[in-house]
Amino acid sequence: MNKGQLIVFSGPSGVGKGTVLKEFLQHRDNVSLSISATTRQPRPGEENAVHYYFLTREEFEQRIAENNMLEYAQYNGNYYGTPKDKVEEALEQGRDIILEIEVQGALLVKEKCPNALLVFVMPPSWQELRDRLTGRGTEDAETIEKRLNIAQGELKQAIHYDYILVNDQVEAAAKRLEHIMESGRCRIVEMKDFIREVDQHA
Ligand code: ADP
Ligand code: 5GP
């Protein structure tokens, strides 16, 4: 059986990653979204084990010590990380899995899993990013400024990704993500077994 594809999906806070993924996943059943662990407080409406596994710092550090994290990073004073087991299970079962993670974690995944497909989401403009982050209304002004500062650093890391996805319109961006994933499956790193298989019968 073919293994699933590991997709890393990053971009500045407020660019619309969650919105695009929601639209994208509505039309697919062979792709899942990894549920991360975090030490940040839940936002209104966020549920444990649905949006994140909300952990204390002690619990999170215990998971690190037990080598249960594929990657983890600190973002704005909190830990965020990807539990390893679910990702491995999905890939083994031939299902694609998307990690929606920030850039430091993404670059760690790239080192550990060279086949991973890295997609960086960009806003159409800086002003649009500011407007979206403010418009979402989930963070206070100070947190918004901190997230925008982090975003400036993140944009500089975009060159390490395989694809840039500009989130101009949600549906169009979700469609483009589908095309990116299709292209990802045609990469040489994904096709080595197939080439060998055909070659064996030459
Ligand atoms: P992220 O997951 O990247 O932090 P969200 O998905 O929460 O971002 O989106 C941030 C805000 O921007 C939300 O209010 C969302 O409705 C809005 N948004 C997302 N994509 C678009 C888009 N293409 N055009 C306009 N607004 C958008
Ligand atoms: P938020 O607090 O807005 O939910 O997430 C803040 C940042 O953490 C976002 O850039 C998000 O992509 C990232 N993030 C979420 N889960 C993980 C994870 O498991 N690992 C890493 N490295 N970053 C994550």
Coordinates of N, CA, C and O in Angstrom, one line a residue, residues 24 87 161 179 190 195:
F24 N -11.0 23.2 2.7 CA -10.3 22.1 2.0 C -10.8 20.7 2.5 O -11.1 19.8 1.7
V87 N 0.3 10.7 13.7 CA 0.9 11.0 12.4 C 1.4 9.7 11.8 O 1.1 9.4 10.6
Y161 N 10.4 26.7 2.2 CA 9.2 25.9 1.9 C 9.2 25.5 0.5 O 9.9 26.0 -0.4
H179 N -4.3 21.3 -5.7 CA -3.3 21.1 -6.8 C -1.9 20.9 -6.3 O -1.1 20.1 -6.8
E190 N 8.6 10.8 -3.8 CA 7.4 10.0 -3.6 C 7.3 8.9 -4.6 O 6.6 7.9 -4.4
I195 N 9.1 3.8 -9.6 CA 10.2 3.7 -10.7 C 10.9 2.4 -10.6 O 11.0 1.7 -11.6

